[in-house]
Coordinates of C-alpha atoms and ligand atoms in Angstrom, one line a residue:
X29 CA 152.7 35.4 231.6
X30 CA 150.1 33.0 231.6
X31 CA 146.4 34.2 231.1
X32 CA 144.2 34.6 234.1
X33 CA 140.8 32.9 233.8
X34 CA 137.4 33.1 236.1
X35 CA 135.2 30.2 234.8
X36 CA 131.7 31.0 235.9
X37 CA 130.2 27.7 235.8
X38 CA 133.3 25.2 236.5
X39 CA 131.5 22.0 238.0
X40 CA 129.9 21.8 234.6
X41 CA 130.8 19.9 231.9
X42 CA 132.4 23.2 230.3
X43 CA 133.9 24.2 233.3
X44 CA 135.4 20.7 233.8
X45 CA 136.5 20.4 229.9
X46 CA 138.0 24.5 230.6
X47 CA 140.6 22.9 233.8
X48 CA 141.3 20.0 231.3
X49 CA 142.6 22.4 228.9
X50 CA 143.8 24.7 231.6
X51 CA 145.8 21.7 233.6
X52 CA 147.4 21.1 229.7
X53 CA 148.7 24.2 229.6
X54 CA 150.4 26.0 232.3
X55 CA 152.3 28.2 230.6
X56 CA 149.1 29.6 228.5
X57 CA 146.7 29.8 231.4
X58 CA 146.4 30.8 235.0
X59 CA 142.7 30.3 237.4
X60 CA 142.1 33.7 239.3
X61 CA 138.3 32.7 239.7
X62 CA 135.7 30.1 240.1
X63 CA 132.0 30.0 240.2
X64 CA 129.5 27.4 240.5
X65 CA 126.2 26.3 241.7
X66 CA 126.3 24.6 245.0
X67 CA 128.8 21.3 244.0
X68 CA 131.6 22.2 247.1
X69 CA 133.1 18.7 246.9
X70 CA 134.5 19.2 243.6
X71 CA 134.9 23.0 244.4
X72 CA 137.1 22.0 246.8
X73 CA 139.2 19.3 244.5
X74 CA 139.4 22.5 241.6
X75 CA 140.5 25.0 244.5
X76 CA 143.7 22.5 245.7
X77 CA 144.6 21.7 241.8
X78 CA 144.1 25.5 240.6
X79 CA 144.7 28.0 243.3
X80 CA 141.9 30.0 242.8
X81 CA 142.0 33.8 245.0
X82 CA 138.3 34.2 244.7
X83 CA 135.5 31.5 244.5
X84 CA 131.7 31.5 244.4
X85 CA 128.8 29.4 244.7
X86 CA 125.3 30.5 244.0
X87 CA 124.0 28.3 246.6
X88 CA 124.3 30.1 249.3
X89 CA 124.0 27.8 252.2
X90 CA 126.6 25.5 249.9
X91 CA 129.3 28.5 249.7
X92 CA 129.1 28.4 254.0
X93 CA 130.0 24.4 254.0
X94 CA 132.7 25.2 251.5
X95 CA 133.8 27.8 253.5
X96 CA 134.7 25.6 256.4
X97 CA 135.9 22.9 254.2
X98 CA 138.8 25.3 253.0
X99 CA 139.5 27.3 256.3
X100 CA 143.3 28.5 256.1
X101 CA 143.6 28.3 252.4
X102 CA 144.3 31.5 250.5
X103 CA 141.4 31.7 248.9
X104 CA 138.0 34.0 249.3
X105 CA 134.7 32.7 249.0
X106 CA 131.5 34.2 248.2
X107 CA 128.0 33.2 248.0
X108 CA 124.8 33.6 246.0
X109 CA 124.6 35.2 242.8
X110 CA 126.1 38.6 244.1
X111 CA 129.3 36.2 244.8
X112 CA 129.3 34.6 241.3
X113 CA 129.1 38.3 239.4
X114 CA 132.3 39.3 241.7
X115 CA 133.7 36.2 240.3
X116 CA 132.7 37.6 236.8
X117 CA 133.8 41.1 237.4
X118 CA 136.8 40.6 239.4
X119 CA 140.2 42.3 238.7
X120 CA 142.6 39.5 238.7
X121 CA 141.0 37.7 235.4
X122 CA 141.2 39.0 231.9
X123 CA 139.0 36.4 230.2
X124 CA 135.8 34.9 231.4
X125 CA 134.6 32.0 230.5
X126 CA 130.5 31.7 230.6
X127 CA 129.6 28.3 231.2
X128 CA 126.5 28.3 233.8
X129 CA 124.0 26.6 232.5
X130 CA 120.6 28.5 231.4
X131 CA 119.2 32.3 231.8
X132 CA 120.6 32.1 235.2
X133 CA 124.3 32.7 233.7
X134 CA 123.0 36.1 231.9
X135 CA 123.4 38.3 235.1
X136 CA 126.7 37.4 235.7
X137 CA 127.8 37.7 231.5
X138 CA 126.3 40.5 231.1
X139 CA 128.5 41.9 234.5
X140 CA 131.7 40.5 233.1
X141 CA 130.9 42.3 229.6
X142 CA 130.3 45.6 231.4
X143 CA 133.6 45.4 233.4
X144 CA 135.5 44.7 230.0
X145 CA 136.5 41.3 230.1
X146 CA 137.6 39.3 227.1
X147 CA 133.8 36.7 227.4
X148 CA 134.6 33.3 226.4
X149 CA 131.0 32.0 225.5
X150 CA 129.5 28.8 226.3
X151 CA 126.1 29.8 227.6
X152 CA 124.0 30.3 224.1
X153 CA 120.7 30.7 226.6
X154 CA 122.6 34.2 227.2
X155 CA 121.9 35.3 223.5
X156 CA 119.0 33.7 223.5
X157 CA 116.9 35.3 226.0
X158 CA 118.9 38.9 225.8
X159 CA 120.6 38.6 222.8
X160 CA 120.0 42.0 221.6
X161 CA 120.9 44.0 225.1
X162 CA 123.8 41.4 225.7
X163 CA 125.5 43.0 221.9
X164 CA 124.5 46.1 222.4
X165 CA 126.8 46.2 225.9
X166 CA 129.2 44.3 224.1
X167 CA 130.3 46.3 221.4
X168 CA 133.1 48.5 221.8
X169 CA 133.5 47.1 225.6
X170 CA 134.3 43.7 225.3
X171 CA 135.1 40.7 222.8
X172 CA 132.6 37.9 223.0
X173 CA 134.6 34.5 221.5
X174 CA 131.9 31.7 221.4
X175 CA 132.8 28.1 223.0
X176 CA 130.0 26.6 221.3
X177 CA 131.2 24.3 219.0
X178 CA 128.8 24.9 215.5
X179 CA 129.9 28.9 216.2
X180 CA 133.4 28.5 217.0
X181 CA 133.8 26.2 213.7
X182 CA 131.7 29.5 211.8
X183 CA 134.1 31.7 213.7
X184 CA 137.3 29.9 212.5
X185 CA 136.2 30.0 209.1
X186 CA 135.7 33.5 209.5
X187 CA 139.2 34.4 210.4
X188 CA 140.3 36.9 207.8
X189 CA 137.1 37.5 206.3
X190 CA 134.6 40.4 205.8
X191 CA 131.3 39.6 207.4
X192 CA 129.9 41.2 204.3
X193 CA 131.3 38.3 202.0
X194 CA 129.0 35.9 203.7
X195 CA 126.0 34.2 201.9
X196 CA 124.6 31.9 204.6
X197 CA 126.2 29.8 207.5
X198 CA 125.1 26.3 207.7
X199 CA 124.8 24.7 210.9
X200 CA 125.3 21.3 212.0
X201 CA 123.5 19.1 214.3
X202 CA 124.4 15.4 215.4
X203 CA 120.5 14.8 215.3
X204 CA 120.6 13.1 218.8
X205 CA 119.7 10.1 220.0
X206 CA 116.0 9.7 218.3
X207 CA 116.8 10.5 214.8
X208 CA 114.6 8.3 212.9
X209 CA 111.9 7.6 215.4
X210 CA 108.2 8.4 214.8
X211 CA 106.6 10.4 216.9
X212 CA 104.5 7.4 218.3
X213 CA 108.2 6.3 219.4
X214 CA 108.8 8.9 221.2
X215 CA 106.3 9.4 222.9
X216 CA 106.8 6.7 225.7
X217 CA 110.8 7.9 225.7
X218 CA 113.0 7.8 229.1
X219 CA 115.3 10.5 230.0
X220 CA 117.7 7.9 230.2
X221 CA 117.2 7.6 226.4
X222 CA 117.5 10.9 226.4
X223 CA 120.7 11.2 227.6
X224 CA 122.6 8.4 225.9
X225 CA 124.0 11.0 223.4
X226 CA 125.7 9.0 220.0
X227 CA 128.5 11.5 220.0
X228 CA 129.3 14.5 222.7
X229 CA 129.6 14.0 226.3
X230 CA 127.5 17.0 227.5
X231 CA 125.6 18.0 230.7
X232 CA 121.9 17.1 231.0
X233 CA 120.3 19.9 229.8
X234 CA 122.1 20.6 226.6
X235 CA 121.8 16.3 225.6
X236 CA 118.1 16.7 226.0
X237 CA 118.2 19.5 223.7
X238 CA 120.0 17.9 221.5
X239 CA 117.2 15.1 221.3
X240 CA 114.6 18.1 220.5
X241 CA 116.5 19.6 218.1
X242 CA 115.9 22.7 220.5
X243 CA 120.1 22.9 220.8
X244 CA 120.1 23.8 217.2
X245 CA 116.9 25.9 217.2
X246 CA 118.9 27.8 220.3
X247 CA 122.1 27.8 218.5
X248 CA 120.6 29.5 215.2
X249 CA 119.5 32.4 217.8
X250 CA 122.4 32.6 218.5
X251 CA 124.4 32.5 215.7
X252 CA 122.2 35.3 214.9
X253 CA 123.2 37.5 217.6
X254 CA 127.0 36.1 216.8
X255 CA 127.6 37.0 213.5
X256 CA 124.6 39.6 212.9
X257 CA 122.7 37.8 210.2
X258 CA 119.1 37.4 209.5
X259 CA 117.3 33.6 210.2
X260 CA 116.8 32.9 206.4
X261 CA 120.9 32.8 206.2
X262 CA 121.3 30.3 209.0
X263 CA 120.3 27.0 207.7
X264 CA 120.6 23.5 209.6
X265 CA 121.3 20.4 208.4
X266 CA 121.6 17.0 209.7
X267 CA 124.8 15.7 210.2
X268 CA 125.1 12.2 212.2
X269 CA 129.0 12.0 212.3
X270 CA 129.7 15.3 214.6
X271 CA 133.0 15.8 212.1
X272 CA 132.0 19.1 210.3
X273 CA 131.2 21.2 213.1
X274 CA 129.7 23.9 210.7
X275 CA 130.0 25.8 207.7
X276 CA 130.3 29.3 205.9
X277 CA 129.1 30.3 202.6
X278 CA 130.4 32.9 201.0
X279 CA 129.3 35.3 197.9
X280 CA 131.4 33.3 195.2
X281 CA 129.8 30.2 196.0
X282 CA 132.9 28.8 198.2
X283 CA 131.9 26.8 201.2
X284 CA 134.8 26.8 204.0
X285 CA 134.2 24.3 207.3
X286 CA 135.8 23.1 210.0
X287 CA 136.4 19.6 210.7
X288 CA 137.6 18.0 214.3
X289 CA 136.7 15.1 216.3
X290 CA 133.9 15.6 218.6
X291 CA 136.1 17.1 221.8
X292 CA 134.9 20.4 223.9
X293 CA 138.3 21.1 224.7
X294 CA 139.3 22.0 221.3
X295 CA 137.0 24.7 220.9
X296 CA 137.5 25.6 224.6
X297 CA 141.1 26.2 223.2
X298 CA 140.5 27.9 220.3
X299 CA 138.2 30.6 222.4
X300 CA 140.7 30.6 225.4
X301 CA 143.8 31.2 222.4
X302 CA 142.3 33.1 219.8
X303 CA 143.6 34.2 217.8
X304 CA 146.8 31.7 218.0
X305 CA 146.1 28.4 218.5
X306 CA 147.9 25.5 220.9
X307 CA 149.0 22.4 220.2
X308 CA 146.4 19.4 221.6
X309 CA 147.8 16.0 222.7
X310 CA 144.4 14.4 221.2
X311 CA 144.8 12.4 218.2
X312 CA 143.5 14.2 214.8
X313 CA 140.7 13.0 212.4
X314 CA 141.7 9.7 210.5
X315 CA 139.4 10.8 207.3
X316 CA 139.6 6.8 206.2
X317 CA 138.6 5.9 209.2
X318 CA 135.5 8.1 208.8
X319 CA 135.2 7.2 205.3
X320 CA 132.1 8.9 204.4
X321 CA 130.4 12.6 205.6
X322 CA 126.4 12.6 205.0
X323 CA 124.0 15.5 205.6
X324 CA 120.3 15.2 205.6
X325 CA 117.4 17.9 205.7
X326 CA 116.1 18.0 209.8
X327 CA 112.5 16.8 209.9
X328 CA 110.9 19.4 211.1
X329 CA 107.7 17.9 211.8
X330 CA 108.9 15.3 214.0
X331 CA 111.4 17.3 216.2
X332 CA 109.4 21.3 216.5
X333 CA 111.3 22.8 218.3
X334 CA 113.9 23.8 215.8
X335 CA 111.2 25.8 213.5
X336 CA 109.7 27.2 217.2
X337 CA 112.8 28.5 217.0
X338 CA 113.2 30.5 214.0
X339 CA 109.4 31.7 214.6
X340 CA 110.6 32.9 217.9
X341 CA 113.5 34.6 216.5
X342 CA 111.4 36.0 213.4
X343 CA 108.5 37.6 216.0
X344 CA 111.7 38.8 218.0
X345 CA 111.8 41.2 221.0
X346 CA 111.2 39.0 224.2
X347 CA 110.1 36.4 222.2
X348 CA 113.4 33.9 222.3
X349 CA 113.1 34.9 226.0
X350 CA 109.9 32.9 226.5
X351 CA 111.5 29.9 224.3
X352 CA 113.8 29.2 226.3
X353 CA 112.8 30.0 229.9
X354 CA 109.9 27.3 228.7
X355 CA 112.3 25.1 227.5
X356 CA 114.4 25.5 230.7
X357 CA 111.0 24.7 232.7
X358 CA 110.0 22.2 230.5
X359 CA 113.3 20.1 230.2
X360 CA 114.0 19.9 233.4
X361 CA 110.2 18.5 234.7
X362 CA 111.2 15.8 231.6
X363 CA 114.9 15.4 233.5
X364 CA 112.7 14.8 236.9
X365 CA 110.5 12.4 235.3
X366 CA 107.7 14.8 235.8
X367 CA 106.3 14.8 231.8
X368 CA 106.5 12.8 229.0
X369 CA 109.4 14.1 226.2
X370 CA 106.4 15.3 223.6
X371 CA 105.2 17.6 226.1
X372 CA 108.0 19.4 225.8
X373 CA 107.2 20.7 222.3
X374 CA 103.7 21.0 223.4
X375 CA 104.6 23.2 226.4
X376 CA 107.1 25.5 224.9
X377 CA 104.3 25.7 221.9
X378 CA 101.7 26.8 224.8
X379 CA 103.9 29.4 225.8
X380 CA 105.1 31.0 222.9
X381 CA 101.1 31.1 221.8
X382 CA 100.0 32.7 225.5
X383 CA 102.9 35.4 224.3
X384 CA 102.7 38.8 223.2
X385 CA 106.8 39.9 222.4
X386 CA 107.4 43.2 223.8
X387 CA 110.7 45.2 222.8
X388 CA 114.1 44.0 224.9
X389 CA 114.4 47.5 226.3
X390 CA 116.6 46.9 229.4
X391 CA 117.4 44.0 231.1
X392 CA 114.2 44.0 233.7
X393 CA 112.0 43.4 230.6
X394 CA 113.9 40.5 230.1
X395 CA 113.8 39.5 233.4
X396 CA 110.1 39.5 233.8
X397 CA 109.5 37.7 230.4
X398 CA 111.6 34.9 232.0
X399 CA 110.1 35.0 234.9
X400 CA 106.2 35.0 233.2
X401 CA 107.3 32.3 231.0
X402 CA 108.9 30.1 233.8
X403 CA 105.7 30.7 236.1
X404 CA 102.8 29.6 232.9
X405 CA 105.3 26.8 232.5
X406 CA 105.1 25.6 235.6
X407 CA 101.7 25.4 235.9
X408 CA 101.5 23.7 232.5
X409 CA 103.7 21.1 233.7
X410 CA 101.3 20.2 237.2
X411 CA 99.0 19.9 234.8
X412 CA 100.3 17.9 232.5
X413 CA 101.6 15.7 235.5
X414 CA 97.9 15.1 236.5
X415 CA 97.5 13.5 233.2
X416 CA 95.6 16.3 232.0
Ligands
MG515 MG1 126.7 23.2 220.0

């Protein structure tokens, strides 16, 4: 029997990459569920191809066009975020893949967790602002098999292993499209620029992250969260080819990695799989064609936001919660043409400074760090927007 899938998040790049892989393998994979934001044209392409029985879009007002649009169809549709955490929760799916974009997709994760699903994970921002409550559901309810690609390679090298054998992971990051620029470069940057990423087709946010080297500040939270070790054994190095998708260290000295061509869907796979895997139609690595592998120390000075990170995750509590709801805030006024790209530093740098970390008790304390951040953010960015 195939396995049926609600993808929370399907208009997205993930989602998209998720139906690839899906449409590839009919005999692996079934869709019981979608959810999205408030795309309904494409919702209503994905509903024909994949014959969903339960669909949802967060926009509200978008989920009663798409209504209409698929009037005498067999399919139910929901709106708002009550309709996208029945997507997450419902009973015909057995795995879940999180792929919303942001802290918006935690609600609905942390739902799907709760009601036992298998949580295929592509939504770091979900360990990053709750990391610690969205474990602590986790264990003993439901497996949590990431998407992403640095912890599915660190995952696949784990296979077999004791977590207690490992020394330090290392984590690899393409560097983005302004590796090498001074700082007086970048400060008159487009997001256009922004987004031209050399190696991974991704959705807005993430490519802008990847320019900040936020992506792998975000992604050492969460491979924190992941594979419970402490910051100073997640390392990061620079690694402009995108082949080794990261690495694991273990007592003796042996380093094991994973290699692949840059491709979502294989890690998709992998997560959708685990623990067999399928057999891909994309060509393999030609290692001559590569011909060399280099890594390189980030520059930390230039790009922040990675060490923002690790302080963030050091201070802990709701700490990583204001990173990234300023980030969020921050990358999507750069996106809008609103700031400059070196405010974005500067902004998430304001916030975390205006912050005093308070315990992740339950998921309202979460909540309202988000929210605070989000708010001081804002009003950083009109400011900033005056010139100020
Ligand atoms: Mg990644």
């Amino acid at each position: 029997m195939p396995r049926p899938l609600a993808i929370l998040g399907s208009t997205g790049s993930i989602g998209i990459n998720t139906l690839d892989v899906v449409t590839a393998h009919p005999e692996a994979f079934s869709v019981s569920g979608l959810a999205a934001g408030g795309n309904v044209e494409l919702m209503v392409d994905q509903i024909a191809r994949h014959r969903p029985s339960l669909v949802a879009l967060s926009d509200a007002e978008a989920a009663e066009r798409l209504s209409e649009r698929v009037r005498g169809q067999n399919v139910a549709v929901r709106g708002g975020m009550d309709g996208v955490c029945e997507v997450a929760t419902m009973d015909g799916a057995e795995t879940v893949v999180s792929a919303i974009v942001g802290a918006q997709g935690l609600v609905p994760t942390l739902e799907a967790i709760r009601a036992g699903k298998t949580v295929a994970l592509a939504n770091k921002e979900v360990l990053v602002c709750a990391g610690e409550l969205v474990v602590r559901e986790a264990r003993g309810q439901a497996a949590l098999v990431p998407i992403d690609s640095e912890h599915s390679a660190i995952f696949q090298c784990l296979a077999g292993e004791d977590l207690s054998d490992v020394r330090r992971v290392i984590l690899t990051a393409s560097g983005g499209p302004f590796h090498g620029l001074s700082p007086q470069q970048m400060a008159a940057v487009t997001a256009q620029e922004a987004l031209d990423h050399p190696n991974w087709e991704m959705g807005p946010k993430v490519t802008v992250d990847s320019a900040t080297l936020m992506n792998k500040g975000l992604e050492v939270i969460e491979a924190h969260w992941l594979f419970d070790l402490p910051p100073e054994r997640i390392e990061v190095v620079i690694h402009r080819q995108s082949i080794v998708h990261s690495l694991v260290e273990f007592v003796d000295g042996s380093l094991l990695a994973q290699l692949a061509p840059p491709d979502m869907r294989l890690p998709i796979a992998y997560a959708l799989s685990y623990p067999r895997r399928l057999p891909m139609s994309q060509p393999g690595l030609s290692l001559v064609e590569i011909g060399q592998l280099s890594f390189e120390r980030p520059d930390e000075e230039t790009f922040p936001c990675l060490g923002y990170a690790y302080e963030a995750l050091r201070r802990g509590g709701t700490m990583p919660t204001v990173l990234n709801a300023a980030n969020e805030v921050a990358v999507q006024a750069f996106l809008e043409g609103t700031i400059a790209f070196l405010d974005i530093p500067r902004l998430i740098r304001a916030s975390l400074d205006r912050h005093e970390p308070r315990p992740v008790a339950s998921l309202d304390v979460v909540l309202e760090a988000d929210r605070w951040a989000r708010e001081i953010t804002h009003e950083a960015v009109a400011v900033a927007a005056d010139g100020g």
